[in-house]
Coordinates of C-alpha atoms and ligand atoms in Angstrom, one line a residue:
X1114 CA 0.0 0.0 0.0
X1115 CA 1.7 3.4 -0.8
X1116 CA 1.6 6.0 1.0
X1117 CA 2.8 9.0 -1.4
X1118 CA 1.4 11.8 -2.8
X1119 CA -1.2 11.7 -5.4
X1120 CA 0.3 11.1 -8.9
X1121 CA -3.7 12.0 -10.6
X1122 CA -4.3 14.6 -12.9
X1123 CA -6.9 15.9 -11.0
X1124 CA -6.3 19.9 -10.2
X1125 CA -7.9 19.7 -7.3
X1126 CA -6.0 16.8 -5.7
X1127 CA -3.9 17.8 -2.4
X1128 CA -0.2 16.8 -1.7
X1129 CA -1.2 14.7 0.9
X1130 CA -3.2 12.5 -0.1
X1131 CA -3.8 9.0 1.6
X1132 CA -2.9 6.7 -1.0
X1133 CA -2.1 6.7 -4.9
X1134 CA -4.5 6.0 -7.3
X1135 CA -2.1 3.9 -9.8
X1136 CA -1.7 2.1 -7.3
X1137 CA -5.5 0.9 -6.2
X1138 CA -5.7 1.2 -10.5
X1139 CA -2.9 -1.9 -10.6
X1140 CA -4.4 -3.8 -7.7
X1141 CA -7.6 -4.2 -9.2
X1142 CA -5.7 -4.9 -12.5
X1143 CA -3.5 -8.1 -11.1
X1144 CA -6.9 -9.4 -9.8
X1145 CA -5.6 -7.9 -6.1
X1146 CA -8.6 -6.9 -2.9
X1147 CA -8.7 -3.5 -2.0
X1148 CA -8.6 -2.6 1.8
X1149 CA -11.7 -0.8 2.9
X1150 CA -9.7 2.2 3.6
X1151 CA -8.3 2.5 -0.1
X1152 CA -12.1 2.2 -1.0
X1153 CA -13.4 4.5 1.3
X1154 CA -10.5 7.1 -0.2
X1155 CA -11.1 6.0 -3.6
X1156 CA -14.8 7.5 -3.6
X1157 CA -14.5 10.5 -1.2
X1158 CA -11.3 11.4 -3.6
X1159 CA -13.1 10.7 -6.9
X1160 CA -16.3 13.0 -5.8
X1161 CA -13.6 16.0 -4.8
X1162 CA -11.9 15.4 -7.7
X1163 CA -9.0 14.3 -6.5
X1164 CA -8.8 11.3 -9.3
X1165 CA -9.1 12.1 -12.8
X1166 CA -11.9 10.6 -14.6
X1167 CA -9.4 8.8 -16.8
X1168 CA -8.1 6.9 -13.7
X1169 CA -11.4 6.1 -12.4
X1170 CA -12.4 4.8 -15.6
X1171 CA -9.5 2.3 -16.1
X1172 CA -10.6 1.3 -12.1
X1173 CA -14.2 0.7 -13.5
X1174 CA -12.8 -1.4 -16.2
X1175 CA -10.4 -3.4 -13.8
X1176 CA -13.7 -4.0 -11.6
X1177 CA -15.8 -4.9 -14.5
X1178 CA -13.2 -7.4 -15.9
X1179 CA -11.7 -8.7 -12.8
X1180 CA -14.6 -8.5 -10.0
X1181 CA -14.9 -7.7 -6.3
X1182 CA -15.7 -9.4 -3.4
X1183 CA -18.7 -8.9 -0.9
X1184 CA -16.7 -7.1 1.6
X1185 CA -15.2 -4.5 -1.3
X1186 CA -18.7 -4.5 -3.1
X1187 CA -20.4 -3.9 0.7
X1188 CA -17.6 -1.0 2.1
X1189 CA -18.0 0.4 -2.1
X1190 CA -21.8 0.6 -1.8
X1191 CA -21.2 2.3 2.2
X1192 CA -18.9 5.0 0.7
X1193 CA -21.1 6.1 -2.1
X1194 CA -23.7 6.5 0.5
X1195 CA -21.5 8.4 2.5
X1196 CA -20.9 10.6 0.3
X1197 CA -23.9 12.2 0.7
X1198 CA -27.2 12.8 2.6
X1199 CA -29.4 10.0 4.1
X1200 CA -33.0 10.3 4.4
X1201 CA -35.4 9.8 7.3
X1202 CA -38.3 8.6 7.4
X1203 CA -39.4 7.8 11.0
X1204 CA -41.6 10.7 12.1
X1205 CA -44.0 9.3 9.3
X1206 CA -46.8 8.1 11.3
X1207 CA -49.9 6.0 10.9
X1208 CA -53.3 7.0 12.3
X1209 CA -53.0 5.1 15.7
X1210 CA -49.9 7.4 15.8
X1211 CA -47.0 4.2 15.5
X1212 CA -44.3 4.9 12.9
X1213 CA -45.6 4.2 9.5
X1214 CA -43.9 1.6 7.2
X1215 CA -42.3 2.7 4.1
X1216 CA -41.7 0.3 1.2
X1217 CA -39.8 0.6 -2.8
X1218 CA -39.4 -0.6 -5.5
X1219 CA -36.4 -0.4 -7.7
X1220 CA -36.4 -1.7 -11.2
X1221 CA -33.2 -2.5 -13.5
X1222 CA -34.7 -1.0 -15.9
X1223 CA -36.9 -2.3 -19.4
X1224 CA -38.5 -1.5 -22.1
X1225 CA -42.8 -0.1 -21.7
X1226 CA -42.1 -0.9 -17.6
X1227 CA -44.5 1.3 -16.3
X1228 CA -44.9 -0.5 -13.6
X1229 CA -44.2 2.7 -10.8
X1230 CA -47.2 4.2 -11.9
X1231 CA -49.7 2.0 -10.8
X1232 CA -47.7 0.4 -8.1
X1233 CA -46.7 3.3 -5.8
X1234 CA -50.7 4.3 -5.4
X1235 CA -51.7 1.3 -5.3
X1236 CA -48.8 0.2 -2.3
X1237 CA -50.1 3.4 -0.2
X1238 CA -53.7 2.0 -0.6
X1239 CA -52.8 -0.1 2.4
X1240 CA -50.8 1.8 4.1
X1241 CA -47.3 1.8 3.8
X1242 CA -45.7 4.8 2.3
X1243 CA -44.1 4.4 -1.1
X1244 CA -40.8 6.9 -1.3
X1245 CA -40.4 6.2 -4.8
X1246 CA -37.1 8.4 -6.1
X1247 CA -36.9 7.7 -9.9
X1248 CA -35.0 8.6 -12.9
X1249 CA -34.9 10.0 -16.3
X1250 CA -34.5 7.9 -19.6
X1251 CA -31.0 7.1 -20.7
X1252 CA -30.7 5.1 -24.3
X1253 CA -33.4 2.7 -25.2
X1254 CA -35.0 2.2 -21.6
X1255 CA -37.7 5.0 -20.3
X1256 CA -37.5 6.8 -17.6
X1257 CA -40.6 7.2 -14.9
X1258 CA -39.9 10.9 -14.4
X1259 CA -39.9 11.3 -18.5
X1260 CA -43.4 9.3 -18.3
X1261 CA -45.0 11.3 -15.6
X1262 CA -43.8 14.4 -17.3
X1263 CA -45.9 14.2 -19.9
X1264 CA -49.0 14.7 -17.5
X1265 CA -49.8 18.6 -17.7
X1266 CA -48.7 20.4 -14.7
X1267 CA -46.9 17.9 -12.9
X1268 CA -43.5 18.5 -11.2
X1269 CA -40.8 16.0 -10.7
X1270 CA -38.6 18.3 -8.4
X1271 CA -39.9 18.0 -4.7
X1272 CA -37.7 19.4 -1.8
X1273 CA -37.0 16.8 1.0
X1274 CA -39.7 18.5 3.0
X1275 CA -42.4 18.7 0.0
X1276 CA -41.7 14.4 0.2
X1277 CA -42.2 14.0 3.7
X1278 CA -45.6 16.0 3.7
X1279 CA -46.6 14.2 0.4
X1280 CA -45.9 10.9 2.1
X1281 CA -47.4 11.4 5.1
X1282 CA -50.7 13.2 3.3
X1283 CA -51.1 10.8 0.2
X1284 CA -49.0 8.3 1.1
X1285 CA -47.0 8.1 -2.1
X1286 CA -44.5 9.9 -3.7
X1287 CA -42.3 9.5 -7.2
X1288 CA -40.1 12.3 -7.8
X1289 CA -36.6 13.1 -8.9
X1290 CA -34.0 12.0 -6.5
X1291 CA -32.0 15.3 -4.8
X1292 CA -28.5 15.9 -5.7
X1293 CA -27.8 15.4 -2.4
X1294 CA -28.4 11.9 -2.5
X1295 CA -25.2 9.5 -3.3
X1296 CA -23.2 12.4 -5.1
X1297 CA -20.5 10.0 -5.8
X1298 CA -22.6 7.7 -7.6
X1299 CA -24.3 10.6 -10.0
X1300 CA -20.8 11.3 -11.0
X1301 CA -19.7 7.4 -11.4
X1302 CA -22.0 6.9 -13.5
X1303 CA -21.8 9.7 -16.0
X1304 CA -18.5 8.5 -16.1
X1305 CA -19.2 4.6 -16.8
X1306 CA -22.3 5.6 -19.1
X1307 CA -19.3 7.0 -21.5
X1308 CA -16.9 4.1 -21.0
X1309 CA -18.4 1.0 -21.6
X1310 CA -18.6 -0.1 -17.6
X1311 CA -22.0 -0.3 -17.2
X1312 CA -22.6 -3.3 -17.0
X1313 CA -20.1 -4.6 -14.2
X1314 CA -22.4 -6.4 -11.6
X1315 CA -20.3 -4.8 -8.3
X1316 CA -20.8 -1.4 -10.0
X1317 CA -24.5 -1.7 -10.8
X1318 CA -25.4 -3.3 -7.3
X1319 CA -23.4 -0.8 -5.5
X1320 CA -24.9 1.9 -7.6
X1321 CA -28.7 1.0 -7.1
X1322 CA -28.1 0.1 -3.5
X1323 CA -26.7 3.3 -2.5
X1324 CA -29.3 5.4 -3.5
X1325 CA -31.7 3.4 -2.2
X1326 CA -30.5 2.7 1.0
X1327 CA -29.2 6.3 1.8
X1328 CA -33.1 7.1 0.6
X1329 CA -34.1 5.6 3.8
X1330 CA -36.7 3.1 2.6
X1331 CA -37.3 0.3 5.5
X1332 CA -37.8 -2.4 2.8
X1333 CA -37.4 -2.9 -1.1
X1334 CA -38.5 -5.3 -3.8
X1335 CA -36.2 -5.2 -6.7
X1336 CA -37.5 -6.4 -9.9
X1337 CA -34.6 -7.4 -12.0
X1338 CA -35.3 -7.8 -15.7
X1339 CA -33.5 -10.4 -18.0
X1340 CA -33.6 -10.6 -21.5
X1341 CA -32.7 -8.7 -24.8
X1342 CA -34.5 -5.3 -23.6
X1343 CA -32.5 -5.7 -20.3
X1344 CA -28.8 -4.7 -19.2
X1345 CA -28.7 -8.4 -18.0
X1346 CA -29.2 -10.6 -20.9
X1347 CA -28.8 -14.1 -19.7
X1348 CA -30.4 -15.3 -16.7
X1349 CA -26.9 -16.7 -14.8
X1350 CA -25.8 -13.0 -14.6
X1351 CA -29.0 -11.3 -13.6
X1352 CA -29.1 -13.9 -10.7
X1353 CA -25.8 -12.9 -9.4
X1354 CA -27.3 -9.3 -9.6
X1355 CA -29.8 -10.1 -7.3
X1356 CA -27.9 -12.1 -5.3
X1357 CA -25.7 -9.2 -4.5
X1358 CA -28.0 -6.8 -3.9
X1359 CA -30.2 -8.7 -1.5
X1360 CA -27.3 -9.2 0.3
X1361 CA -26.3 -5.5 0.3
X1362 CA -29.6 -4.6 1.2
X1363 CA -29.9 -7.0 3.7
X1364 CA -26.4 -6.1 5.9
X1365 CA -27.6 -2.5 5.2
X1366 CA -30.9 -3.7 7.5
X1367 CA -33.1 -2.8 4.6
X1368 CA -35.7 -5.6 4.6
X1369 CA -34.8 -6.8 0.8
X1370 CA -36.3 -9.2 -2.1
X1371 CA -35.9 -9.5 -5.9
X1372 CA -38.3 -11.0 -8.8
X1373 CA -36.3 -12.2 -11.5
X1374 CA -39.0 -11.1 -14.5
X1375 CA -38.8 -11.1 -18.6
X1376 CA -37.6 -8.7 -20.4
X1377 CA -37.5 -10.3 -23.7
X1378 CA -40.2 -8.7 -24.5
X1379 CA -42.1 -5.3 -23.7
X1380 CA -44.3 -4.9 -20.9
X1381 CA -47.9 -3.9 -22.3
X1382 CA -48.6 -2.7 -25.3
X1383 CA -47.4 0.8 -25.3
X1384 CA -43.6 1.8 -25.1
X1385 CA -43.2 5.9 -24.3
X1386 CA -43.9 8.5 -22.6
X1387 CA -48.0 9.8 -22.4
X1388 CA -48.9 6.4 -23.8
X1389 CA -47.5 4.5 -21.2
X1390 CA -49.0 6.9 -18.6
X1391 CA -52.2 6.3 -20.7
X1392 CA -52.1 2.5 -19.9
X1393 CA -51.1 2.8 -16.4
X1394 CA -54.5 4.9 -16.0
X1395 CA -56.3 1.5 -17.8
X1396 CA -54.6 -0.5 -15.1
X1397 CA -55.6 1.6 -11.8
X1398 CA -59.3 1.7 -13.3
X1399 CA -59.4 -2.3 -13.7
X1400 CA -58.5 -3.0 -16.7
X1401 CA -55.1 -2.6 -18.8
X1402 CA -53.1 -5.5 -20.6
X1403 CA -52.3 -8.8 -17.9
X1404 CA -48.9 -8.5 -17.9
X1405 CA -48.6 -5.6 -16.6
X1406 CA -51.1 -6.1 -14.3
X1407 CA -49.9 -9.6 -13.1
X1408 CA -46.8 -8.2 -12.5
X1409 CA -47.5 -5.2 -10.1
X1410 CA -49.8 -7.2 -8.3
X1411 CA -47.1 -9.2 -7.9
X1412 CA -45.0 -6.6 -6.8
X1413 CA -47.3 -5.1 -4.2
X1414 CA -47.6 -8.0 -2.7
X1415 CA -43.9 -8.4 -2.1
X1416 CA -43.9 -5.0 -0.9
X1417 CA -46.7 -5.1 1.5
X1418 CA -45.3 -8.3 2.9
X1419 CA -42.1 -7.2 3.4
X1420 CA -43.4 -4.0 4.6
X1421 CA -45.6 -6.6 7.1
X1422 CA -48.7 -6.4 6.1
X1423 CA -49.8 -9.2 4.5
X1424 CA -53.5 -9.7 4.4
X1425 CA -53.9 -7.2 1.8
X1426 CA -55.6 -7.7 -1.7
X1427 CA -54.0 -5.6 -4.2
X1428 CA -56.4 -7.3 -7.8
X1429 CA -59.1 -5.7 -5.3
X1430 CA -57.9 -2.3 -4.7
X1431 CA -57.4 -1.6 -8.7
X1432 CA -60.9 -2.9 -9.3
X1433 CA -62.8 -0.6 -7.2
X1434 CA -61.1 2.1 -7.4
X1435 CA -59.2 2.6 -3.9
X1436 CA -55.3 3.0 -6.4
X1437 CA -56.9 5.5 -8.7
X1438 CA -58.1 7.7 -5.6
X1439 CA -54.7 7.8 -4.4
X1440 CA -53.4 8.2 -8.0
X1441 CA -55.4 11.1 -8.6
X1442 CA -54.4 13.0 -5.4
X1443 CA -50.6 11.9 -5.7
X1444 CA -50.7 13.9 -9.5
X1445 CA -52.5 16.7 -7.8
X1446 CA -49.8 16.9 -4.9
X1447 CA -47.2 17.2 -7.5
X1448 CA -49.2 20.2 -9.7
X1449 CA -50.4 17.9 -12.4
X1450 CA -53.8 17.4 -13.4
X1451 CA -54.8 13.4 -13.4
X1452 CA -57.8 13.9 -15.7
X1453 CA -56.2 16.5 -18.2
X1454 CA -56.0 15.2 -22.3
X1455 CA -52.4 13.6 -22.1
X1456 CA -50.4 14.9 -25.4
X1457 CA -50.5 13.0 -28.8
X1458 CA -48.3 12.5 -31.5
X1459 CA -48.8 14.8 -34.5
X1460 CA -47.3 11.4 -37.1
X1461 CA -48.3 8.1 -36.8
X1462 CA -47.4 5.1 -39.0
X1463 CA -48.4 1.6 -38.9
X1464 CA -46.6 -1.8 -39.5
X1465 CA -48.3 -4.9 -40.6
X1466 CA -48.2 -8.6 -40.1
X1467 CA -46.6 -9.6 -42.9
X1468 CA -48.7 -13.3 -42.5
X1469 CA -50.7 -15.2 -40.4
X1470 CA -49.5 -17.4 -37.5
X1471 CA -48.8 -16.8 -34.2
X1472 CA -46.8 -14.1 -33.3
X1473 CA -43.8 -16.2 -31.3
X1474 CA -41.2 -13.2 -30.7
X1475 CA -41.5 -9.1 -30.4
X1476 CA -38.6 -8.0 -29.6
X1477 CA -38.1 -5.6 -26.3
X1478 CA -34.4 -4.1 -27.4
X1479 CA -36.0 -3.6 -31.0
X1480 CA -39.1 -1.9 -29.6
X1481 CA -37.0 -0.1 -27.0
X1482 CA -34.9 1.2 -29.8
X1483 CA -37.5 1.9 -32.1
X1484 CA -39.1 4.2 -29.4
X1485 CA -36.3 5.7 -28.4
X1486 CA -35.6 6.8 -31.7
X1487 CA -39.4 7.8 -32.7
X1488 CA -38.2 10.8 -29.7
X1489 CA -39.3 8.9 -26.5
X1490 CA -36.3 8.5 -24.9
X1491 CA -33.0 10.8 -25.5
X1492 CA -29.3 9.9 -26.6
X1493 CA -27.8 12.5 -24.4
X1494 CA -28.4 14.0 -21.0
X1495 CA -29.8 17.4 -22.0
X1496 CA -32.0 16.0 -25.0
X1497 CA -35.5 17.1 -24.4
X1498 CA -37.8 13.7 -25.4
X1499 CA -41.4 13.9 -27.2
X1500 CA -44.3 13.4 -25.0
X1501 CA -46.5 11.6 -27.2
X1502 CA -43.7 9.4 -29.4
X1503 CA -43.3 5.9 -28.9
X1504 CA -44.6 3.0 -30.3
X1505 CA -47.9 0.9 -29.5
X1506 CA -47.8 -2.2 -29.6
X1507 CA -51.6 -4.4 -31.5
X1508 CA -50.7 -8.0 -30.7
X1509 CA -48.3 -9.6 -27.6
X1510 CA -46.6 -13.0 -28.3
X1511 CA -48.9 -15.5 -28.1
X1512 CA -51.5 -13.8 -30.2
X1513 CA -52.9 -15.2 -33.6
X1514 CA -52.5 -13.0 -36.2
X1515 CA -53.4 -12.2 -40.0
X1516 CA -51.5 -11.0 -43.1
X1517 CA -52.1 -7.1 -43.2
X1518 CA -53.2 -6.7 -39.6
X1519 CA -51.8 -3.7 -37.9
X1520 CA -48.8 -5.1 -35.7
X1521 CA -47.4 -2.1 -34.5
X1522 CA -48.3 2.1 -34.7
X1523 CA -45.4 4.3 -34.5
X1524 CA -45.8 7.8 -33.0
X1525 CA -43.5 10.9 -33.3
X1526 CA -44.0 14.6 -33.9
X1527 CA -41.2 14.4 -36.5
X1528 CA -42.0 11.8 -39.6
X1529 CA -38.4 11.7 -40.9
X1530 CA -37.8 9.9 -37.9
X1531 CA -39.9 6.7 -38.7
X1532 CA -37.1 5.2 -41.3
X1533 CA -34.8 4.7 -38.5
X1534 CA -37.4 3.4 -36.4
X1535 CA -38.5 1.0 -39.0
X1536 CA -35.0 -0.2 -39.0
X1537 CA -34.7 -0.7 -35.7
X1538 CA -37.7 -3.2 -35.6
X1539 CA -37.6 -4.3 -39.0
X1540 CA -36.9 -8.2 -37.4
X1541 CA -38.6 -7.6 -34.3
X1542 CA -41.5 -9.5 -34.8
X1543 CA -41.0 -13.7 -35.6
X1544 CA -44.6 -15.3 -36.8
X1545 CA -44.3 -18.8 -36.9
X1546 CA -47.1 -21.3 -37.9
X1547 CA -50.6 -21.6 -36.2
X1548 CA -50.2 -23.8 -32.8
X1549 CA -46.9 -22.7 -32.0
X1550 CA -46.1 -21.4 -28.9
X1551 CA -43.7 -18.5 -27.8
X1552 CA -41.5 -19.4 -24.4
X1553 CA -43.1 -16.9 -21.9
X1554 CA -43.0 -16.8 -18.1
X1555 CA -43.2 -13.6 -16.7
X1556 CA -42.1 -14.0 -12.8
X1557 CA -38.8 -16.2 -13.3
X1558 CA -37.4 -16.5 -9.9
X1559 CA -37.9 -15.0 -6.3
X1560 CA -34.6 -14.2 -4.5
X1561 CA -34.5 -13.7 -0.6
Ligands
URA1804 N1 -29.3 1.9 -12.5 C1 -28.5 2.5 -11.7 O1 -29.0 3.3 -10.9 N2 -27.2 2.2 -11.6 C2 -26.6 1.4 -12.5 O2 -25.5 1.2 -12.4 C3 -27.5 0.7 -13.4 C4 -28.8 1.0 -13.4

């Protein structure tokens, strides 16, 4: 372990300065353990600026090729939340005056997972507050905040104090998460977005984990997607995801479970931004495609019992009514208007089966792409995205079809944008002979 001054490019880095990041750079590179106090000085020194992006990104790549163990995953994921604020919940209280239980949800991210719309309000029916901090789009996978944006009026940006009220009034909250939250992770991953290190299981568990366990959330379901529309595409790896951050969650003493679900395909039949919020209206009235519903039932049912309450019936609350009453005030907290004309896309264009069969495949990276590209989702940070583009979806896998049936409807405000769509899904969609099947199980595995 050295003990000399910093060699980083950094301007900001001191001369005395705890260790050398070459070094912790090399021990990561000869498949070496860091100490907890070279991680600990590695993220504090990172978010100060005291190591250069360039050296944190070869560390990333070192971690994503060689590993880390529990410990350095655990004391990696305690730094990041160290580096900034942590949440409180516990003067929420219930009406016999006893601390109220808060439960979240965290997905990996998919493609039409709208899932957080219905399920926060529908969570809070029984109870439990739902602290749901989400994000914005980034490449082919939506972003809550971007959904819920296209209601008019509603506000993403809540002060800490705005939440707590919210939570305590409604009983749900999504909103934008504060920058006070996990700094070092908001810079980490700008950084591995830009250098191919996404996708290192220790970097993505420590990542999700810090945020939501310096978010002060007493227990969380984590629904980790696997398939082509998914970071994780094989089902070995998205395990090991979940593995890890059960476990981080777990020595963290957040009350922690994950769902293994599908992702090879979209959820519902819309991908974007007002259409999806569009859908998630069908579900909390009753209706709305099964998938989607199946699958935050599901959820709530993981959340209320780890939140401990487990004689609830969530199918029951979004058939009468009870979700979309807490729906409606939880858009009103946040400015927007729940019954307002969501905004629609001035272009449309349809695809069509090209014969009839059973549609076996749609593919969720094709649609996920296709939306993306139709202005849904944005390619860079500062990209404003299209309320009303995406792409809805006529038939799921599974469904019969016939030659010159409408498959698909794509949705922009700017038509020279539907080539590039069109190529993105132009094998997206397999139709094999009547009486085949497609392979589909939603709920893969429950990890505890
Ligand atoms: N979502 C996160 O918050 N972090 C990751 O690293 C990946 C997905």
């Amino acid at each position: 372990m050295s003990q000399t001054t910093s060699t980083t490019g950094g301007n900001a880095a001191s001369n005395a300065e705890a260790f050398d990041a070459v070094d912790i750079i090399r021990t990561k590179r000869d498949k070496g353990v860091l100490s907890a106090a070279q991680i600990d000085w590695t993220i504090d020194a990172y978010t100060r600026g005291a190591i250069a992006d360039e050296q944190m990104a070869a560390l990333n790549m070192a971690i994503l090729l060689n590993g880390m163990n529990r410990e350095e995953i655990s004391r990696w994921t305690a730094a990041m939340i160290a580096s900034g604020e942590r949440m409180d919940f516990s003067s929420l209280r219930r009406p016999d005056g006893g601390v109220k239980a808060t439960s979240d949800k965290h997905s990996t991210g998919g493609v039409g997972d709208k899932i957080t719309l219905p399920l926060a309000p529908l969570v809070a029916v029984f109870g439990v507050a739902v602290p749901q901090l989400s994000g914005r789009g980034l490449g082919h996978t939506g972003g809550t905040l971007d959904k819920l944006e296209a209601i008019p009026g509603w506000r993403a940006d809540l002060s800490n104090e705005e939440m707590l009220a919210q939570l305590q009034d409604v009983g749900a909250v999504i909103c934008a998460a504060g920058a006070g939250l996990a700094p070092a992770d908001k810079k980490l991953y700008a950084l591995r977005d830009v250098t191919g290190t996404v996708e290192a299981i220790p970097l993505i568990a420590s990542s999700i984990m810090s945020k939501k366990i310096a978010e002060g959330t007493g227990s969380l379901v984590l629904d980790v997607k696997v398939g082509s529309g998914a970071f994780m595409k094989d089902e070995a790896r998205a395990r090991e995801l979940a593995e890890t951050m059960v476990a981080l969650g777990k020595d963290a003493g957040v009350n922690t479970v994950a769902l293994l679900t599908n992702m090879n395909t979209p959820l519902g039949l819309t991908a974007g931004n007002a259409i999806e919020v569009e859908e998630s209206v069908e579900v909390l009235a009753g209706g709305g495609p099964e998938d989607v519903v199946e699958l935050t039932v599901r959820l709530a049912e993981e959340m209320l019992a780890c939140a401990g309450v487990h004689d609830a019936d969530p199918r029951a609350a979004l058939r009468d009514g009870r979700a979309m009453d807490v729906w409606n005030r939880m858009i009103e907290a946040q400015g927007g208007d729940p019954r307002a004309k969501l905004p629609v896309a001035k272009e449309s264009e349809t695809i069509y089966a090209p014969a009839d069969g059973v549609l076996v495949e749609l593919d969720a990276m094709a649609v996920g792409v296709a939306a993306w590209r139709l202005g849904a989702g944005r390619a860079r940070k500062e990209d404003q995205v299209q309320a009303g583009a995406g792409v809805r979806m006529h038939a799921k896998p599974g469904a019969t079809v016939r030659a010159g049936e409408p498959l698909m409807t794509l949705l922009t405000d700017t038509p020279e944008k539907f080539d590039r769509a069109k190529e993105a899904l132009e094998h997206a969609a397999v139709i094999a002979p009547e009486g085949s099947r497609p392979a589909q199980q939603l709920i893969i595995d429950r990890i505890a």
